Short mmCIF file of C-alpha atoms in Angstrom, two decimals:
data_model
loop_
_atom_site.label_atom_id
_atom_site.label_comp_id
_atom_site.label_asym_id
_atom_site.label_seq_id
_atom_site.Cartn_x
_atom_site.Cartn_y
_atom_site.Cartn_z
CA MET A 6 19.22 -0.35 -9.32
CA GLU A 7 17.32 2.93 -9.01
CA GLN A 8 14.15 2.77 -6.94
CA TYR A 9 10.94 4.77 -7.36
CA LYS A 10 7.81 5.13 -5.26
CA ILE A 11 4.65 4.45 -7.29
CA THR A 12 1.18 5.73 -6.46
CA GLY A 13 -2.24 4.87 -7.88
CA MET A 14 -1.79 1.10 -8.30
CA SER A 15 -4.61 -1.21 -7.25
CA CYS A 16 -3.88 -4.61 -8.82
CA ALA A 17 -1.41 -6.72 -10.76
CA ALA A 18 -2.77 -5.31 -14.04
CA CYS A 19 -1.53 -1.86 -12.90
CA SER A 20 1.99 -3.10 -12.14
CA ALA A 21 2.10 -4.96 -15.48
CA ARG A 22 1.05 -1.79 -17.32
CA ILE A 23 3.76 0.30 -15.63
CA GLU A 24 6.43 -2.32 -16.32
CA LYS A 25 5.47 -2.36 -20.00
CA ALA A 26 5.58 1.44 -20.22
CA VAL A 27 8.97 1.80 -18.53
CA SER A 28 10.56 -1.23 -20.18
CA GLY A 29 9.79 0.31 -23.57
CA LEU A 30 12.07 3.29 -22.87
CA GLU A 31 15.43 3.41 -24.59
CA GLY A 32 18.21 2.57 -22.16
CA VAL A 33 16.11 0.54 -19.69
CA SER A 34 17.56 -2.94 -19.34
CA SER A 35 15.13 -4.22 -16.68
CA CYS A 36 12.11 -2.96 -14.76
CA SER A 37 10.27 -4.61 -11.88
CA VAL A 38 7.20 -3.16 -10.14
CA SER A 39 6.14 -4.51 -6.77
CA LEU A 40 2.46 -4.05 -5.91
CA LEU A 41 3.19 -5.17 -2.34
CA THR A 42 5.57 -2.29 -1.58
CA ASN A 43 4.29 0.21 -4.20
CA SER A 44 7.83 0.48 -5.51
CA MET A 45 9.66 0.10 -8.82
CA GLY A 46 13.25 -0.95 -9.45
CA VAL A 47 14.84 0.10 -12.74
CA GLU A 48 18.24 -0.74 -14.21
CA GLY A 49 19.66 1.05 -17.21
CA THR A 50 20.78 4.41 -18.48
CA ALA A 51 17.40 6.13 -18.89
CA SER A 52 17.08 9.38 -16.93
CA ASP A 53 14.81 9.81 -13.91
CA SER A 54 12.66 12.34 -15.74
CA GLU A 55 12.06 9.95 -18.64
CA ILE A 56 11.11 7.11 -16.30
CA ILE A 57 8.76 9.25 -14.23
CA GLU A 58 7.16 10.71 -17.37
CA ALA A 59 6.53 7.18 -18.70
CA VAL A 60 4.79 6.21 -15.45
CA VAL A 61 2.67 9.37 -15.47
CA LYS A 62 1.62 8.77 -19.09
CA ALA A 63 0.52 5.27 -18.04
CA GLY A 64 -1.88 6.95 -15.57
CA TYR A 65 0.06 6.65 -12.29
CA GLY A 66 2.32 8.72 -10.10
CA ALA A 67 6.05 8.26 -9.46
CA GLU A 68 8.91 9.84 -7.59
CA LYS A 69 12.45 8.72 -6.91
CA LYS A 70 12.88 7.16 -3.49
CA GLY A 71 14.86 9.19 -1.01
CA GLU A 72 14.88 12.27 -3.23
CA LYS A 73 13.18 14.49 -0.69
CA LEU A 74 14.60 12.81 2.43
CA SER A 75 17.41 14.47 4.36
CA SER A 76 17.69 12.32 7.50
CA ALA A 77 17.19 8.82 8.82
CA LYS A 78 14.04 10.07 10.61
CA ASP A 79 12.61 11.19 7.26
CA LYS A 80 13.35 7.76 5.79
CA GLU A 81 11.60 6.02 8.72
CA ASP A 82 8.61 8.35 8.32
CA GLU A 83 8.39 7.40 4.64
CA LEU A 84 8.08 3.73 5.64
CA GLU A 85 5.36 4.44 8.22
CA ASP A 86 2.27 2.28 7.60
CA ARG A 87 -0.50 4.83 7.13
CA GLU A 88 -2.70 2.68 4.94
CA THR A 89 -3.66 -0.08 7.41
CA PRO A 90 -5.39 2.22 10.02
CA VAL A 91 -7.42 3.91 7.26
CA LEU A 92 -8.52 0.57 5.79
CA LYS A 93 -9.45 -0.78 9.23
CA LYS A 94 -11.75 2.16 9.93
CA ARG A 95 -13.28 1.90 6.47
CA LEU A 96 -13.87 -1.83 6.82
CA ILE A 97 -15.44 -1.54 10.28
CA LYS A 98 -17.87 1.16 9.12
CA SER A 99 -18.71 -0.79 5.97
CA LEU A 100 -19.31 -4.04 7.90
CA ILE A 101 -21.63 -2.39 10.43
CA VAL A 102 -23.87 -0.90 7.73
CA LEU A 103 -23.63 -4.03 5.58
CA LEU A 104 -24.76 -6.33 8.41
CA ILE A 105 -27.77 -4.08 9.07
CA LEU A 106 -28.54 -4.08 5.35
CA ILE A 107 -28.33 -7.88 5.20
CA TYR A 108 -30.64 -8.17 8.21
CA PHE A 109 -33.30 -6.07 6.53
CA SER A 110 -32.91 -7.48 3.02
CA MET A 111 -32.44 -11.17 3.83
CA GLY A 112 -33.39 -11.49 7.47
CA HIS A 113 -36.75 -9.83 7.03
CA GLY A 114 -37.31 -10.19 3.30
CA MET A 115 -36.52 -13.91 3.17
CA LEU A 116 -36.78 -15.22 6.74
CA GLY A 117 -39.38 -12.90 8.19
CA ALA A 118 -37.18 -11.44 10.97
CA PRO A 119 -38.89 -8.65 12.94
CA VAL A 120 -38.41 -5.05 11.79
CA PRO A 121 -40.10 -1.72 12.67
CA LYS A 122 -43.63 -1.55 11.29
CA ILE A 123 -42.80 1.14 8.74
CA PHE A 124 -40.41 -1.23 6.98
CA GLU A 125 -42.96 -4.01 6.60
CA ASN A 126 -44.00 -2.09 3.49
CA HIS A 127 -41.98 -3.47 0.55
CA LEU A 128 -41.36 -0.07 -0.99
CA SER A 129 -40.11 1.60 2.20
CA LEU A 130 -37.91 -1.43 2.88
CA ALA A 131 -36.43 -1.15 -0.64
CA VAL A 132 -35.71 2.57 -0.12
CA LEU A 133 -33.95 1.80 3.16
CA GLU A 134 -31.81 -0.87 1.45
CA MET A 135 -30.90 1.60 -1.28
CA LEU A 136 -29.83 4.27 1.24
CA MET A 137 -27.68 1.84 3.20
CA ALA A 138 -26.07 0.56 -0.03
CA ILE A 139 -25.25 4.15 -0.98
CA ILE A 140 -23.62 4.69 2.43
CA VAL A 141 -21.38 1.61 2.05
CA MET A 142 -20.50 2.53 -1.53
CA ASN A 143 -19.61 6.05 -0.34
CA PHE A 144 -17.29 4.61 2.31
CA ASN A 145 -15.52 2.75 -0.51
CA LYS A 146 -15.79 5.45 -3.13
CA LYS A 147 -12.07 5.07 -3.91
CA PHE A 148 -12.93 1.92 -5.91
CA PHE A 149 -15.49 3.78 -8.01
CA VAL A 150 -13.41 6.89 -8.61
CA GLY A 151 -10.32 4.88 -9.59
CA GLY A 152 -12.32 2.26 -11.47
CA PHE A 153 -14.27 4.57 -13.73
CA LYS A 154 -11.21 6.78 -14.20
CA SER A 155 -9.27 3.77 -15.49
CA LEU A 156 -12.16 2.82 -17.76
CA PHE A 157 -12.32 6.28 -19.32
CA ALA A 158 -8.54 6.10 -19.82
CA LEU A 159 -9.02 2.72 -21.58
CA SER A 160 -6.70 1.06 -19.08
CA PRO A 161 -9.08 -0.97 -16.83
CA ASN A 162 -7.81 -2.37 -13.54
CA MET A 163 -9.25 -4.29 -10.61
CA ASP A 164 -11.06 -1.17 -9.34
CA ALA A 165 -12.91 -1.12 -12.63
CA LEU A 166 -14.16 -4.67 -12.01
CA VAL A 167 -15.35 -3.70 -8.52
CA ALA A 168 -17.01 -0.53 -9.76
CA LEU A 169 -18.77 -2.32 -12.63
CA GLY A 170 -19.92 -5.25 -10.48
CA SER A 171 -21.21 -3.13 -7.60
CA GLY A 172 -22.56 -0.42 -9.93
CA ALA A 173 -24.45 -2.92 -12.10
CA SER A 174 -26.09 -4.50 -9.02
CA PHE A 175 -27.08 -1.06 -7.76
CA ALA A 176 -28.39 0.15 -11.16
CA PHE A 177 -30.45 -3.01 -11.68
CA SER A 178 -31.91 -2.75 -8.15
CA LEU A 179 -32.67 0.93 -8.63
CA ALA A 180 -34.57 0.16 -11.81
CA ARG A 181 -36.59 -2.48 -9.93
CA LEU A 182 -37.26 0.08 -7.17
CA PHE A 183 -38.78 2.51 -9.67
CA ALA A 184 -40.81 -0.37 -11.14
CA MET A 185 -42.04 -1.22 -7.62
CA ALA A 186 -43.14 2.39 -7.07
CA GLU A 187 -45.00 2.41 -10.37
CA ALA A 188 -46.69 -0.95 -9.62
CA MET A 189 -47.69 0.22 -6.15
CA GLY A 190 -49.23 3.37 -7.63
CA GLU A 191 -51.32 1.16 -9.91
CA GLY A 192 -52.35 -1.08 -7.00
CA LYS A 193 -50.55 -4.14 -8.40
CA HIS A 194 -49.38 -5.58 -5.06
CA GLU A 195 -48.41 -8.97 -6.47
CA LEU A 196 -46.10 -7.28 -8.94
CA VAL A 197 -44.60 -5.22 -6.13
CA MET A 198 -43.87 -8.44 -4.24
CA SER A 199 -42.28 -9.94 -7.34
CA TYR A 200 -40.05 -6.93 -7.95
CA SER A 201 -38.98 -6.88 -4.28
CA MET A 202 -37.39 -10.31 -4.75
CA ASP A 203 -35.13 -8.89 -7.51
CA LEU A 204 -33.36 -6.30 -5.37
CA TYR A 205 -29.58 -6.68 -5.03
CA PHE A 206 -28.63 -3.64 -2.96
CA GLU A 207 -26.86 -5.89 -0.46
CA THR A 208 -24.72 -7.25 -3.32
CA ALA A 209 -23.80 -3.73 -4.37
CA ALA A 210 -22.60 -3.07 -0.81
CA MET A 211 -21.00 -6.46 -0.23
CA ILE A 212 -18.65 -6.38 -3.25
CA PRO A 213 -16.60 -3.31 -2.18
CA THR A 214 -16.66 -4.45 1.46
CA LEU A 215 -15.20 -7.88 0.64
CA ILE A 216 -12.55 -6.29 -1.61
CA THR A 217 -11.64 -3.98 1.26
CA VAL A 218 -10.94 -7.08 3.39
CA GLY A 219 -8.42 -8.16 0.76
CA LYS A 220 -6.92 -4.69 0.61
CA LEU A 221 -6.50 -4.71 4.41
CA LEU A 222 -4.70 -8.06 4.35
CA GLU A 223 -2.47 -6.74 1.58
CA ALA A 224 -1.68 -3.61 3.62
CA VAL A 225 -0.79 -5.71 6.67
CA SER A 226 1.67 -7.76 4.60
CA LYS A 227 3.13 -4.57 3.19
CA GLY A 228 3.49 -3.17 6.70
CA ARG A 229 5.50 -6.22 7.77
CA THR A 230 7.93 -5.65 4.92
CA THR A 231 8.43 -1.98 5.81
CA ASN A 232 8.76 -2.87 9.53
CA ALA A 233 11.75 -5.04 8.68
CA LEU A 234 13.41 -2.10 6.92
CA LYS A 235 12.59 0.24 9.80
CA SER A 236 14.14 -2.19 12.28
CA LEU A 237 17.36 -2.11 10.30
CA MET A 238 17.33 1.70 10.15
CA LYS A 239 16.87 1.96 13.91
CA LEU A 240 20.15 0.11 14.48
CA LYS A 241 22.02 3.24 13.36
CA PRO A 242 22.20 6.12 15.90
CA SER A 243 20.89 9.53 14.80
CA THR A 244 23.81 11.47 16.32
CA ALA A 245 27.57 11.07 16.76
CA VAL A 246 30.15 12.62 19.14
CA THR A 247 33.08 14.03 17.17
CA GLU A 248 36.22 16.02 17.88
CA ARG A 249 36.29 19.53 16.41
CA ASP A 250 39.12 21.94 17.35
CA GLY A 251 40.02 19.82 20.36
CA LYS A 252 36.45 19.82 21.68
CA GLU A 253 33.87 17.04 21.77
CA ILE A 254 30.58 18.03 20.13
CA GLU A 255 27.46 16.07 19.25
CA ILE A 256 26.33 16.37 15.64
CA ALA A 257 23.72 14.73 13.41
CA ILE A 258 25.07 11.59 11.78
CA GLU A 259 24.44 13.13 8.34
CA GLU A 260 27.08 15.83 9.14
CA LEU A 261 29.81 13.30 9.79
CA LYS A 262 32.39 13.30 6.98
CA ILE A 263 35.14 10.91 5.88
CA GLY A 264 38.23 11.55 7.99
CA ASP A 265 36.34 12.95 10.99
CA ILE A 266 37.29 11.60 14.39
CA PHE A 267 34.33 10.28 16.39
CA ILE A 268 34.11 8.91 19.91
CA VAL A 269 32.13 5.89 21.06
CA ARG A 270 31.63 5.30 24.77
CA PRO A 271 30.64 1.98 26.39
CA GLY A 272 27.06 0.98 25.57
CA GLU A 273 26.80 3.27 22.53
CA ASN A 274 26.28 2.19 18.90
CA ILE A 275 28.99 2.97 16.39
CA PRO A 276 27.52 5.58 13.95
CA VAL A 277 29.54 4.90 10.76
CA ASP A 278 32.19 2.55 9.39
CA GLY A 279 35.65 3.48 10.52
CA ILE A 280 39.05 2.53 11.92
CA VAL A 281 40.02 2.60 15.60
CA VAL A 282 42.76 5.20 16.20
CA ASP A 283 42.85 5.03 19.98
CA GLY A 284 41.50 2.82 22.78
CA SER A 285 40.41 -0.81 22.94
CA SER A 286 37.10 -2.51 23.59
CA ALA A 287 34.90 -5.50 22.87
CA VAL A 288 32.36 -4.73 20.12
CA ASP A 289 29.10 -6.61 19.73
CA GLU A 290 28.70 -7.23 15.99
CA SER A 291 25.70 -9.59 16.23
CA ALA A 292 23.41 -7.08 14.49
CA LEU A 293 25.47 -7.42 11.30
CA THR A 294 27.21 -10.79 11.48
CA GLY A 295 25.05 -12.82 13.88
CA GLU A 296 28.14 -13.55 15.98
CA SER A 297 27.01 -13.59 19.62
CA ILE A 298 30.49 -13.19 21.16
CA PRO A 299 31.86 -9.60 21.19
CA VAL A 300 34.98 -9.02 19.10
CA GLU A 301 38.01 -7.32 20.62
CA LYS A 302 38.98 -4.10 18.87
CA GLU A 303 42.13 -2.00 19.21
CA ALA A 304 44.01 0.64 17.23
CA GLY A 305 44.07 -0.23 13.51
CA ASP A 306 40.98 -2.48 13.57
CA LYS A 307 37.88 -1.75 11.51
CA VAL A 308 34.48 -1.05 13.08
CA SER A 309 31.08 -1.00 11.40
CA ALA A 310 27.99 1.15 11.84
CA ALA A 311 25.20 -0.26 14.05
CA THR A 312 27.54 -2.47 16.08
CA THR A 313 27.67 -1.82 19.85
CA ASN A 314 30.68 -0.82 21.91
CA SER A 315 30.38 -3.17 24.89
CA SER A 316 33.07 -2.12 27.37
CA GLY A 317 35.93 0.25 26.59
CA PHE A 318 36.43 3.74 25.17
CA LEU A 319 37.02 4.03 21.39
CA LYS A 320 38.23 6.88 19.28
CA CYS A 321 37.76 6.17 15.57
CA ARG A 322 38.27 7.79 12.16
CA ALA A 323 35.32 7.74 9.75
CA GLU A 324 36.05 5.75 6.58
CA ARG A 325 32.61 5.22 5.06
CA VAL A 326 29.62 7.44 5.78
CA GLY A 327 26.04 7.87 4.60
CA GLU A 328 24.93 5.39 1.95
CA ASP A 329 28.41 3.80 1.78
CA THR A 330 28.32 2.11 5.20
CA THR A 331 27.86 -1.63 5.47
CA LEU A 332 24.48 -1.19 7.19
CA SER A 333 23.23 1.17 4.46
CA GLN A 334 24.26 -1.36 1.82
CA ILE A 335 22.36 -4.12 3.65
CA ILE A 336 19.29 -1.86 3.87
CA LYS A 337 19.59 -1.11 0.13
CA MET A 338 19.82 -4.83 -0.70
CA VAL A 339 16.71 -5.60 1.36
CA SER A 340 14.88 -2.68 -0.26
CA ASP A 341 15.93 -3.83 -3.74
CA ALA A 342 14.71 -7.34 -2.95
CA ALA A 343 11.34 -5.96 -1.86
CA ALA A 344 11.08 -4.00 -5.13
CA THR A 345 11.69 -7.06 -7.31
CA LYS A 346 9.54 -10.12 -8.04
CA ALA A 347 10.07 -13.82 -8.54
CA PRO A 348 9.73 -15.11 -12.16
CA ILE A 349 6.42 -16.81 -11.36
CA ALA A 350 5.06 -13.48 -10.06
CA ARG A 351 6.00 -11.82 -13.33
CA ILE A 352 4.06 -14.47 -15.26
CA ALA A 353 1.05 -13.99 -12.96
CA ASP A 354 1.13 -10.22 -13.51
CA ARG A 355 1.22 -10.64 -17.29
CA VAL A 356 -1.79 -12.95 -17.11
CA SER A 357 -3.62 -10.44 -14.90
CA GLY A 358 -2.83 -7.66 -17.34
CA VAL A 359 -4.75 -9.58 -20.00
CA PHE A 360 -7.37 -11.16 -17.75
CA VAL A 361 -8.78 -7.97 -16.20
CA PRO A 362 -9.54 -6.19 -19.52
CA ALA A 363 -10.90 -9.46 -20.97
CA VAL A 364 -13.34 -9.92 -18.07
CA ILE A 365 -14.51 -6.31 -18.33
CA ILE A 366 -15.09 -6.60 -22.10
CA ALA A 367 -17.01 -9.87 -21.58
CA ALA A 368 -19.12 -8.26 -18.83
CA LEU A 369 -19.95 -5.23 -21.02
CA ILE A 370 -20.96 -7.49 -23.94
CA THR A 371 -23.15 -9.61 -21.66
CA PHE A 372 -24.76 -6.52 -20.14
CA THR A 373 -25.41 -5.00 -23.60
CA VAL A 374 -27.01 -8.26 -24.84
CA TRP A 375 -29.18 -8.47 -21.69
CA ILE A 376 -30.35 -4.85 -22.08
CA PHE A 377 -31.27 -5.13 -25.77
#
């Protein structure tokens, strides 16, 4: 299975759309897109360029996993959770402004909570609510940019629902604000009071804030998945001691080739799969097999990457390096599992792919009927 990193997805409708686009290519036998890990697993004979082009045409970004990575450190950096800290900051800022907005709109407007004298005027209070709603919507502008972009591309996603819901609340409230200003200019104070009860600026701010809570929880779950992969990667040392021209030198593990002789001292992790050519020791293989008792190794025995040399001195010959080691195969299997979905998840994504556009069409029809 070839794996690709996908960018631009926001909901199950996005993953369903990508799956449909890639599955339609000649030579693709199966395609699975995971929204949780922003990854795609593809089996078949289609070329990388064809698959990436299909994803781009669907309105998203794609690149083959590991294509630009040269070391284990690069692979760990790729798995670094950079989304959660950004979402946390965005959520905190949004919540602070939203709570102030709710205090003014509901606390004062409905319950009579004290506010500065200038905001006892209904018009000035409405302007303040509008400004605070704009601030929250600006914090979460990603929803609006992605949502309206998907609408213009005729491929609506969850961001489109958020943008339409929040945008409609804001537009309706803004219209009422202008009506309030006109009524106040004509001295119709009762009408001003009536219009002030129809403001929904707090709703326009609350929708993207609540969705950000869901996005944060999703990012935390995604981070746990990548942390499991990073923990596996950290089992493998980044360097190895090898014999070259009768001398012991330390090299990057990526430079170790099949047939090279490497040395493992007590307490060190074995860098690659190999065969013991000299020495004897007890090797802790619990990281791979779960066996808690160290296994005795001597000349002719096999050793595996990420296991620990507990006591003696070992000189080994590299047999499997890079992606061919047992540990790398385990990491690949875990990564493939993260990129695939259970059958019930596939059904849910197909339903979402139909449900999101249906809701948007229904909302637009309702809004058009209400306007005219």
